[in-house]
CSV table of C-alpha atoms in Angstrom, one decimal:
chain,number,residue,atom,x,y,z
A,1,UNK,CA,-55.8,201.1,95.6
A,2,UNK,CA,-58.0,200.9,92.3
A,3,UNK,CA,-59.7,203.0,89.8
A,4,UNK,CA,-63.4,204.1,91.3
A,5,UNK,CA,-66.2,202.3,89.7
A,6,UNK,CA,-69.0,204.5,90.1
A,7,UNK,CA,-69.6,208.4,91.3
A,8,UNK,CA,-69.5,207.2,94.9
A,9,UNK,CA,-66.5,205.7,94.9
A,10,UNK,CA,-64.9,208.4,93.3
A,11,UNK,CA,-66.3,211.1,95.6
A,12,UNK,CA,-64.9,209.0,98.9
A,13,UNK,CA,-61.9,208.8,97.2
A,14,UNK,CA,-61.6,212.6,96.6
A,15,UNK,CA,-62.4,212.8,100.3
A,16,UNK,CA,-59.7,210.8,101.4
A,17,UNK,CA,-57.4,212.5,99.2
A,18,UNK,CA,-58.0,216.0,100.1
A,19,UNK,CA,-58.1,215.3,103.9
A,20,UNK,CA,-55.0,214.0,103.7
A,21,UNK,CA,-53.3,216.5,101.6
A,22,UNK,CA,-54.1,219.2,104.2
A,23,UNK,CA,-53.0,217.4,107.1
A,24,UNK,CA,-55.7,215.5,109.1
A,25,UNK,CA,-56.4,211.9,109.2
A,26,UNK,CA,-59.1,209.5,108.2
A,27,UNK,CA,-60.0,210.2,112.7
A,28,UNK,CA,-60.5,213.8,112.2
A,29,UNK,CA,-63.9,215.0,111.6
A,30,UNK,CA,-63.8,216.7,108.5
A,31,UNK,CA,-66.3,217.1,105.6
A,32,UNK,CA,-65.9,218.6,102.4
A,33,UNK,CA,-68.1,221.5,101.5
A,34,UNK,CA,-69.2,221.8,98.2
A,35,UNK,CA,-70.4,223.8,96.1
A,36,UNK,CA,-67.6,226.1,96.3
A,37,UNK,CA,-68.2,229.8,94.8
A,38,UNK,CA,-65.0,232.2,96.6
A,39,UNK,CA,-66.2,234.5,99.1
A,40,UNK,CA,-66.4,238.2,97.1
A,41,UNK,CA,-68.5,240.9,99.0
A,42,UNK,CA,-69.4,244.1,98.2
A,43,UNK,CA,-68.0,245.3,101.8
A,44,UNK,CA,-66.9,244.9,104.8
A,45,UNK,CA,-70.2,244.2,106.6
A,46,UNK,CA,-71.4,242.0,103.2
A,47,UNK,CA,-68.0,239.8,103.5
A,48,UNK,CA,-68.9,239.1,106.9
A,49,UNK,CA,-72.1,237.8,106.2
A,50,UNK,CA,-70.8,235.4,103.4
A,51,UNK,CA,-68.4,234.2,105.7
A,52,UNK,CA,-70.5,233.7,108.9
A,53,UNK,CA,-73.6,232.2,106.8
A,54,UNK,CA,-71.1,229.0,107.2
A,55,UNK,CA,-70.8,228.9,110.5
A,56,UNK,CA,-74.7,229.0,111.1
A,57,UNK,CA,-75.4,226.2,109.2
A,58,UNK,CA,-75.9,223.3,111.3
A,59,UNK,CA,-73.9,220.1,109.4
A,60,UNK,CA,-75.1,216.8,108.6
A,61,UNK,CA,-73.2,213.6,109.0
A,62,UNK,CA,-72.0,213.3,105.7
A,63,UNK,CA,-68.5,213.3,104.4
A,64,UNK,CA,-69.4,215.7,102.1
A,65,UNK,CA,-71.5,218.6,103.0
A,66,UNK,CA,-73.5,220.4,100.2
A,67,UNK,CA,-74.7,223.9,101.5
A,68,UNK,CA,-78.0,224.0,98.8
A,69,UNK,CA,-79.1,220.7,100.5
A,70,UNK,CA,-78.1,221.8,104.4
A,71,UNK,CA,-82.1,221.5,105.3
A,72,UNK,CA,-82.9,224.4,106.9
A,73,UNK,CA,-81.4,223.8,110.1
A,74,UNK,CA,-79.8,227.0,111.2
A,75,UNK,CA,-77.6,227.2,114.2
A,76,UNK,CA,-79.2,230.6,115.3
A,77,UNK,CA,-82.9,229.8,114.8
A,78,UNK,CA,-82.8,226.8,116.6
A,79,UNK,CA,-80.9,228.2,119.6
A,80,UNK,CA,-83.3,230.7,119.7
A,81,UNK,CA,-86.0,228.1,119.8
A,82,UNK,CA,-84.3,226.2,122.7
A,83,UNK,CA,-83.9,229.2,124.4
A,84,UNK,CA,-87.5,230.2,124.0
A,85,UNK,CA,-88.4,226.4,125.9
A,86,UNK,CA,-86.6,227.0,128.5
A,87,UNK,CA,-87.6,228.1,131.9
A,88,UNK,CA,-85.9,231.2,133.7
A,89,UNK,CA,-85.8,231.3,137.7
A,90,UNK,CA,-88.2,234.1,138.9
A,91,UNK,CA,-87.3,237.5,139.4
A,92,UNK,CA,-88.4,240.9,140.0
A,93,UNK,CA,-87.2,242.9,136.8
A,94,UNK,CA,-91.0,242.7,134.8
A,95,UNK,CA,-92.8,243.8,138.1
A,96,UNK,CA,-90.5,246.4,139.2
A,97,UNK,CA,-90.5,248.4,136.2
A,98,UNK,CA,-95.2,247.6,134.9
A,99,UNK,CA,-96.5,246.1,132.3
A,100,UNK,CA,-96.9,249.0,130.5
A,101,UNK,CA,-92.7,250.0,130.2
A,102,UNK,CA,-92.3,246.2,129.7
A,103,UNK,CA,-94.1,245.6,126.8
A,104,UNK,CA,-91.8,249.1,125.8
A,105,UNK,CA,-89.0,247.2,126.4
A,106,UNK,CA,-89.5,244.1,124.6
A,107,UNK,CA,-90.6,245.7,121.5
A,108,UNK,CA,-87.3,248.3,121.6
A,109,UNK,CA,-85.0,244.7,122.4
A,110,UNK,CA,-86.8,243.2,118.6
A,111,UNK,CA,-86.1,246.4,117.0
A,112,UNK,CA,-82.8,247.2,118.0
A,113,UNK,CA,-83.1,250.5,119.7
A,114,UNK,CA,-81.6,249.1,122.6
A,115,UNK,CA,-79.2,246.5,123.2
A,116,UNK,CA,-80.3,244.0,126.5
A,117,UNK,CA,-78.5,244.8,129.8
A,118,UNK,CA,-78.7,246.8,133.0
A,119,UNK,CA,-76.8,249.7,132.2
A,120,UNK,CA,-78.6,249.8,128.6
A,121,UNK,CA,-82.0,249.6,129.9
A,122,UNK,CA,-81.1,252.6,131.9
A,123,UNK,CA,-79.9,255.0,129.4
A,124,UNK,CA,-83.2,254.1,127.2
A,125,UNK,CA,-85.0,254.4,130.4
A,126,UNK,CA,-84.8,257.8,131.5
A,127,UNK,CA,-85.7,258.8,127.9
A,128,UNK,CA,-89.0,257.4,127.9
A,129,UNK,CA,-91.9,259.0,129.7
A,130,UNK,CA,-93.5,255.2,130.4
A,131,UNK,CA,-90.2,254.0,132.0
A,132,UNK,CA,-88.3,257.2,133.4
A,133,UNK,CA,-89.9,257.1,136.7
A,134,UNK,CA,-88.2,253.0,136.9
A,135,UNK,CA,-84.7,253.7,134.8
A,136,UNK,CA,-82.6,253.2,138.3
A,137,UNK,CA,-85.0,250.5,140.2
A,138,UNK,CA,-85.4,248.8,137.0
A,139,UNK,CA,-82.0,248.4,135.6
A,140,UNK,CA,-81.3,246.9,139.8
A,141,UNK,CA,-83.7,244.6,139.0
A,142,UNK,CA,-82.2,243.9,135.6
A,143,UNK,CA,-79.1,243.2,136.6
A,144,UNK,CA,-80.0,240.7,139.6
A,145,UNK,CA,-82.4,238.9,137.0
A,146,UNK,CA,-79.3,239.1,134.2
A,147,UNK,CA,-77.4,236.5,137.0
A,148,UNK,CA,-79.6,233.9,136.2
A,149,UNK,CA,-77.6,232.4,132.5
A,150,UNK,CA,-81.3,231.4,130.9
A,151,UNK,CA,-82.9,234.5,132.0
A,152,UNK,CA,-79.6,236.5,130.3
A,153,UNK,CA,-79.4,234.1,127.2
A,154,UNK,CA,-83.1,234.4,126.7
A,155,UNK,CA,-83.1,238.3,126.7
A,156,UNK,CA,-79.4,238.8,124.5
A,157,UNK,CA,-81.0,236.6,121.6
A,158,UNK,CA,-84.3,239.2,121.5
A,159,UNK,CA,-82.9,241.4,119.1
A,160,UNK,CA,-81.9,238.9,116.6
A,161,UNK,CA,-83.9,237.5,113.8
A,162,UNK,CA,-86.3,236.2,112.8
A,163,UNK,CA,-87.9,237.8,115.9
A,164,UNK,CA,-85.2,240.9,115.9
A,165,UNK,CA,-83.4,242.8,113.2
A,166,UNK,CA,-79.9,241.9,113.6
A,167,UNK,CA,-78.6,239.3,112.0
A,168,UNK,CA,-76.1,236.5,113.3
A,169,UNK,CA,-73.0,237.1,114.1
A,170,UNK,CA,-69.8,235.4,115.3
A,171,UNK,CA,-66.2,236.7,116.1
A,172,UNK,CA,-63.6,237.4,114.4
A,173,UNK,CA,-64.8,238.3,111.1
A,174,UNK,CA,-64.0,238.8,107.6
A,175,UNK,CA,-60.8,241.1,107.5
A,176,UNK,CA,-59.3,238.8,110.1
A,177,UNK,CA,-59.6,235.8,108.3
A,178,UNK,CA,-58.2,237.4,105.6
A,179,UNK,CA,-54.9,238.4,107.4
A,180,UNK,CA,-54.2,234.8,108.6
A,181,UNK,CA,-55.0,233.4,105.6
A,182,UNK,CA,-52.4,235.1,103.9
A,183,UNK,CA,-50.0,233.9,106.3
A,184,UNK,CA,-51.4,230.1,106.3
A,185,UNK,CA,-49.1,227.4,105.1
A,186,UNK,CA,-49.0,226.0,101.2
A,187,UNK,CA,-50.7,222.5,100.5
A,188,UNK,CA,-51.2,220.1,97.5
A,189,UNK,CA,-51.3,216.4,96.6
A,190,UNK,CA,-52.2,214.5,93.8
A,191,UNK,CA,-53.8,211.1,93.0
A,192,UNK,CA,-53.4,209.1,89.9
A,193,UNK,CA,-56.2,207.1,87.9
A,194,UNK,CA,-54.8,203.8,89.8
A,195,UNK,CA,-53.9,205.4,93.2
A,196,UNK,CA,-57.9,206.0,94.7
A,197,UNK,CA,-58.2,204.9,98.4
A,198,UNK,CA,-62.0,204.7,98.3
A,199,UNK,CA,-62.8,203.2,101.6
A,200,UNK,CA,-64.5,205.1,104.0
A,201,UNK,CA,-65.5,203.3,106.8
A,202,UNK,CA,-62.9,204.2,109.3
A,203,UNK,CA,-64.1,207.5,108.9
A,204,UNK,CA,-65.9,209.8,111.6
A,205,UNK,CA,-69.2,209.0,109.9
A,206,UNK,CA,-68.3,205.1,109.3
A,207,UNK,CA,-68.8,206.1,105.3
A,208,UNK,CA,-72.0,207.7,105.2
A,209,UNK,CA,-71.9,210.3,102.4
A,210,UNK,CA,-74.5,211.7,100.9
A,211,UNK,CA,-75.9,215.1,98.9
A,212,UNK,CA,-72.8,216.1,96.9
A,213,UNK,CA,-73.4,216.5,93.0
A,214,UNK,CA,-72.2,214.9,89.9
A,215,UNK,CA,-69.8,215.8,87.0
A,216,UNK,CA,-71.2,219.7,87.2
A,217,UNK,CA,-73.1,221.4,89.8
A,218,UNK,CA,-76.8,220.8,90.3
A,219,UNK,CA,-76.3,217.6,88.5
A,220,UNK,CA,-76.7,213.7,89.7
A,221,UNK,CA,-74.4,211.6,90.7
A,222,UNK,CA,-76.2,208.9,89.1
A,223,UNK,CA,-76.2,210.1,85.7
A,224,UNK,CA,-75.0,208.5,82.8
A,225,UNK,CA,-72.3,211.1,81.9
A,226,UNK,CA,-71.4,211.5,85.9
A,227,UNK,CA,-71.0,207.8,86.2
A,228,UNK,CA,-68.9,207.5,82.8
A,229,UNK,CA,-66.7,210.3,84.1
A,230,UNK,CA,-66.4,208.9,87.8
A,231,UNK,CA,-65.2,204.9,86.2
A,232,UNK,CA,-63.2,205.8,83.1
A,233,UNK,CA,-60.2,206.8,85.0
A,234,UNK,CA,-59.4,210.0,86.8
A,235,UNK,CA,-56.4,212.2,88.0
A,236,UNK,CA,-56.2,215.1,90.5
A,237,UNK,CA,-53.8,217.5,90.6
A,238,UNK,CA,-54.0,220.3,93.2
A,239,UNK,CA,-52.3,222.9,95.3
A,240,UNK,CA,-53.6,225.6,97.5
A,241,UNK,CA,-50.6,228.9,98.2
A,242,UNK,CA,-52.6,229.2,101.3
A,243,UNK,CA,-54.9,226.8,104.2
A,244,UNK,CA,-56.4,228.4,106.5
A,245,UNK,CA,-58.5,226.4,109.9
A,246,UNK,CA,-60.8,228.9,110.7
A,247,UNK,CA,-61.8,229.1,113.9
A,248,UNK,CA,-64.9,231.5,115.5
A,249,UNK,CA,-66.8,231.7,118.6
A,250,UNK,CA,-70.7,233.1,118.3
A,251,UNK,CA,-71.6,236.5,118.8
A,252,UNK,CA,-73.3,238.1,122.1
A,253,UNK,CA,-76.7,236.8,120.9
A,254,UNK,CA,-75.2,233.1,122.2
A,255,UNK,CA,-74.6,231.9,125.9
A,256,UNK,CA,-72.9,228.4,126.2
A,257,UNK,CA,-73.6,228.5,130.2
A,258,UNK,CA,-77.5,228.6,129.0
A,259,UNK,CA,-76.7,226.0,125.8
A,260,UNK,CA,-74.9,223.7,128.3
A,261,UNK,CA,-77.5,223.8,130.7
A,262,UNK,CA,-79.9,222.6,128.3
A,263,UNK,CA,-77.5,220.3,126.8
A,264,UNK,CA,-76.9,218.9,130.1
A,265,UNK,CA,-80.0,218.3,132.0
A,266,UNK,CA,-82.3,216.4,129.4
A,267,UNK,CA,-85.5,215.9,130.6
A,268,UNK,CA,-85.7,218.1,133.3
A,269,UNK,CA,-85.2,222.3,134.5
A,270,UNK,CA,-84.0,224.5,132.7
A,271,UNK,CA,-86.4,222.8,129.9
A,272,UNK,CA,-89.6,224.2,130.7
A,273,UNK,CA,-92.5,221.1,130.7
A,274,UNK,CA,-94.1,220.2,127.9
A,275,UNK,CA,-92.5,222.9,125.5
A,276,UNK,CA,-91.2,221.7,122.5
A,277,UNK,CA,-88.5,222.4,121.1
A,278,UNK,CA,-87.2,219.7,123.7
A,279,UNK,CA,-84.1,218.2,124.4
A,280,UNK,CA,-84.7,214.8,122.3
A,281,UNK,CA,-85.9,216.9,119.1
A,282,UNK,CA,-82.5,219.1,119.9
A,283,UNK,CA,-80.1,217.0,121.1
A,284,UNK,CA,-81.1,213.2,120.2
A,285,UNK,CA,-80.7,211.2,117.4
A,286,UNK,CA,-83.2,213.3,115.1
A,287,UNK,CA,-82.4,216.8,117.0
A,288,UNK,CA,-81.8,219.3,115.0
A,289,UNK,CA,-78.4,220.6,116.9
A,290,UNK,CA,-76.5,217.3,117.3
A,291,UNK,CA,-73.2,219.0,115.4
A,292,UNK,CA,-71.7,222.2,114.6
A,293,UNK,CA,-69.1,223.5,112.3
A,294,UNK,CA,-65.9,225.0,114.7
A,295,UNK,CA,-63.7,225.1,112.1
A,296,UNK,CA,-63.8,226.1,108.6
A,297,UNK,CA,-61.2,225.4,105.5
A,298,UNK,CA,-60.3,228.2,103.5
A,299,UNK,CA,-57.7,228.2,100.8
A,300,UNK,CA,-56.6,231.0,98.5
A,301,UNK,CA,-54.8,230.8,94.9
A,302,UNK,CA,-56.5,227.3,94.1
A,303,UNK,CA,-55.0,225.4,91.1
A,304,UNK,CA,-56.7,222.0,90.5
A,305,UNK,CA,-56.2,220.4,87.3
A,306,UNK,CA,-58.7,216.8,86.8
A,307,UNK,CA,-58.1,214.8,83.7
A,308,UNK,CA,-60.6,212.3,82.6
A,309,UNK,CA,-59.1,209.4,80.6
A,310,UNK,CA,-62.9,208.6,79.5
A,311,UNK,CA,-64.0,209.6,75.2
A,312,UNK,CA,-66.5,211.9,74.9
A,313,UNK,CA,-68.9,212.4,71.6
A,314,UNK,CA,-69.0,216.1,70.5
A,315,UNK,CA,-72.4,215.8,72.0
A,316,UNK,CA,-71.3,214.9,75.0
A,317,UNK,CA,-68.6,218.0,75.2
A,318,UNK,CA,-71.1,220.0,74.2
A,319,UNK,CA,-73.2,219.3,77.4
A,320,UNK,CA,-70.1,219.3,79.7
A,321,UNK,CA,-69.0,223.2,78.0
A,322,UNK,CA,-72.5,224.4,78.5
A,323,UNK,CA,-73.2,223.2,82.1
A,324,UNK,CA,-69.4,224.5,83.1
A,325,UNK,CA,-70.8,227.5,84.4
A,326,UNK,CA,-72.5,225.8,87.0
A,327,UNK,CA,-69.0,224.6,88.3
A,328,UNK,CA,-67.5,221.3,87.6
A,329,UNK,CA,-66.1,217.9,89.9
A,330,UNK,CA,-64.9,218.4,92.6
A,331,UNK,CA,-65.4,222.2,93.8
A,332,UNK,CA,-67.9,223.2,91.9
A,333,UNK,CA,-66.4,226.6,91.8
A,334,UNK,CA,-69.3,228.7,89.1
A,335,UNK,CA,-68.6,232.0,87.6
A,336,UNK,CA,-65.2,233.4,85.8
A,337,UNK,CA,-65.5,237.2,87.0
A,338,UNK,CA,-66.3,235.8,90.4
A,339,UNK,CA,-62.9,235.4,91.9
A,340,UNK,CA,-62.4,232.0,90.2
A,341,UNK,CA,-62.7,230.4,87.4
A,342,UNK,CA,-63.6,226.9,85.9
A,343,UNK,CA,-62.8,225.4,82.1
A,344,UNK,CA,-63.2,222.0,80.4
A,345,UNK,CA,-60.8,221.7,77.5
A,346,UNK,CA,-60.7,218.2,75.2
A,347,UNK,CA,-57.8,216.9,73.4
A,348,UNK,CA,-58.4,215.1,69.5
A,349,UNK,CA,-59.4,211.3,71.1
A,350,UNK,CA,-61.9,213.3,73.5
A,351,UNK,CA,-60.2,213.0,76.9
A,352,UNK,CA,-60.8,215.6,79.0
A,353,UNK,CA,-59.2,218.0,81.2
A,354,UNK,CA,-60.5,220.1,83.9
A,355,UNK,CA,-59.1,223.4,85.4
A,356,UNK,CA,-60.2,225.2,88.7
A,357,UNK,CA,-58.6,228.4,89.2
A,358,UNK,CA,-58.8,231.2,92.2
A,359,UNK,CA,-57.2,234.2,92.3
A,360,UNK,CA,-55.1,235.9,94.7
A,361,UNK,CA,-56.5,237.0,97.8
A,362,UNK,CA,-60.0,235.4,97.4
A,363,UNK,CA,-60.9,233.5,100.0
A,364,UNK,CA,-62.7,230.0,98.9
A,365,UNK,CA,-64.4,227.6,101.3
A,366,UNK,CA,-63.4,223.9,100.6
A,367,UNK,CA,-64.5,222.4,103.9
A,368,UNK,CA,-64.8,222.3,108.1
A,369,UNK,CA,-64.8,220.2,111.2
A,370,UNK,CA,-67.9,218.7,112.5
A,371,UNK,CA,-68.2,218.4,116.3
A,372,UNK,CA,-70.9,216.8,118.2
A,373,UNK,CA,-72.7,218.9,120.6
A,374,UNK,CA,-70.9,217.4,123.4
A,375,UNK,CA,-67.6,218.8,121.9
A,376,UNK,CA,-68.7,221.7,120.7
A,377,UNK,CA,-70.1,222.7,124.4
A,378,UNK,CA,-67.2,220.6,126.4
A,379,UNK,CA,-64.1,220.9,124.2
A,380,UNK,CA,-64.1,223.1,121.6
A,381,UNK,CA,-61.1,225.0,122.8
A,382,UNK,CA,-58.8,221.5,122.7
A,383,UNK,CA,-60.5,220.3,119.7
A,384,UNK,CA,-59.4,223.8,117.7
A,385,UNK,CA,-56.2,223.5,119.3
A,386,UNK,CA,-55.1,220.0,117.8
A,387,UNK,CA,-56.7,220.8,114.7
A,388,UNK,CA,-54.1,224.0,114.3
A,389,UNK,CA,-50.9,222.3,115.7
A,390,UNK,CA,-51.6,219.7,112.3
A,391,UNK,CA,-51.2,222.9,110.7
A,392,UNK,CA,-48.5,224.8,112.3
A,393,UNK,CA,-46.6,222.4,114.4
């Protein structure tokens, strides 16, 4: 144990620290989340969204995951894509019902009108002069071709964007989280200036950590006020009222017999030939959907208190004040009116101290669990399961 001597050692430090003040050991695959802003909708519908939004992005293997730097990679965009690669067993559901109420059908599935199944197609159907005549024959048809899991998986993701309207969606929502997190247990721990663990290596990505921000948010690491901050001594105080392990499964525009499939047979049907995406630029060492977040961590009433034993100039707490908006080390929590809020205060020799407040019943995202695509397909439900007994025994 040692004071960190740069940014990076502080920030594995911080790691270590906070994944073992809510329970889970340096095994576990967790990774902090940063920045932090609480999760404050407009409504019910809105909340969802903020909350969900997590969940679709795909995570890197970093100990610390930093959502403004997540790539791109989005779990129901490239799903989608997969989907659209693989190959479907033939059926008789396009030629039963023409070209003509096909195209129909397609183009009601990207707009939402109607929602993809047998019975569905049937209502819409009969109330269309190009399909009437088919409604009954068609939806038989649909429903034999709906056996096959690509063919079903490939025709339930049609109404979702970017092709569709709707927008991704995984169950429960908001209002549930809400009501367990109020019931979650209370956490905190501290670490003093000469009490850092800042080795990593053990960890589920054998140290790699990478993206995460300096003394305030948006900032560098590297920079000459983050690294006099990060080496000049530092102490954490923190306690949550409330952790939450958050877990979800996706919405009906996912099919995990399909995923698996493809997951499962690399190289070969369902993966259409030649198609990309493929499974190596999915599933391999550069794929795009080697992990997924199962679990998220949300706290409520956060009280972290940072001190720095470092002297700043009046220049230099100038810069610190006027870049607090933009959230300081560690959460990075912006915005006082917001749900949270986030000061820098300086005693007469310049040492600083750092508060990072939430209020009641705001929800805040402080990080998740990372599982390969092997677990997430093969054992999520175990995984989710020893991840909560850490919590509740």
């Amino acid at each position: 144990m040692a004071d960190p001597k740069n940014f990076v050692d502080l920030q594995a430090g911080f790691y270590n620290a906070l994944s073992q003040g809510l329970g889970y050991s340096n095994k576990d695959p967790f990774q902090v989340i940063q920045p932090s802003p609480p999760l404050v909708g407009e409504d019910d519908e809105y909340d969802d969204e903020l909350l969900w939004a997590y969940f679709n992005n795909l995570p890197v293997a970093s100990l610390t995951g930093n959502t403004q730097f997540s790539g791109g990679n989005q779990f129901l965009a490239n799903y989608q894509g997969v989907m659209s690669a693989l190959k479907a067993a033939p059926n008789d559901f396009k030629s039963t019902i023409g070209d003509a109420c096909w195209d129909r059908y397609q183009l009601a599935l990207d707009l939402g009108k109607v929602d993809p199944g047998a019975r569905e197609f049937r209502d819409w159907a009969i109330l269309n002069t190009q399909c009437s005549a088919v409604a009954v024959s068609g939806a038989s048809a649909l429903a034999a071709a709906m056996l096959d899991p690509v063919f079903a998986a490939q025709e339930n993701v049609r109404p979702y964007l970017p092709s569709g309207k709707k927008s991704v969606t995984f169950v429960p929502g908001f209002s549930k989280m809400l009501a367990l997190l109020k019931k979650a247990p209370f956490r905190s721990f501290h670490v003093g200036t000469n009490s850092w663990q800042t080795d990593v290596s053990s960890t589920w990505t054998q140290g790699s950590n990478s993206g995460f921000f300096g003394l305030w948010g948006g900032s560098s690491y590297t920079s000459t006020l983050s690294q006099k901050f990060a080496s000049s001594g530092v102490s954490v105080d923190a306690s949550f009222r409330n952790v939450l392990p958050f877990n979800v499964t996706p919405g009906n525009w996912y099919s995990s017999s399909a995923f698996g499939l493809a997951f499962n047979n690399p190289g070969s049907e369902p993966w259409a030939p030649g198609k990309k995406p493929n499974w190596e630029t999915t599933f391999g060492s550069s794929g795009n959907m080697q992990r997924f977040a199962s679990s998220l961590v949300i706290v409520n009433e956060m009280n972290v208190t940072v001190t720095s034993n470092a002297t700043y100039s009046e220049s230099e707490q100038e810069q610190i004040r006027r870049n607090s908006s933009s959230g300081l080390w560690p959460f990075y929590c912006s915005g006082g009116s917001s749900g949270s809020n986030t000061s820098a205060s300086f005693n007469a020799t310049g040492n600083m101290t750092v508060t990072i407040t939430s209020k009641k019943g705001v929800p805040v995202v402080i990080g998740c669990i990372v599982l390969s695509a092997s677990q997430y397909l093969g054992h999520e439900a175990r995984a989710s399961k020893i991840l909560t007994q850490k919590f509740y025994g």
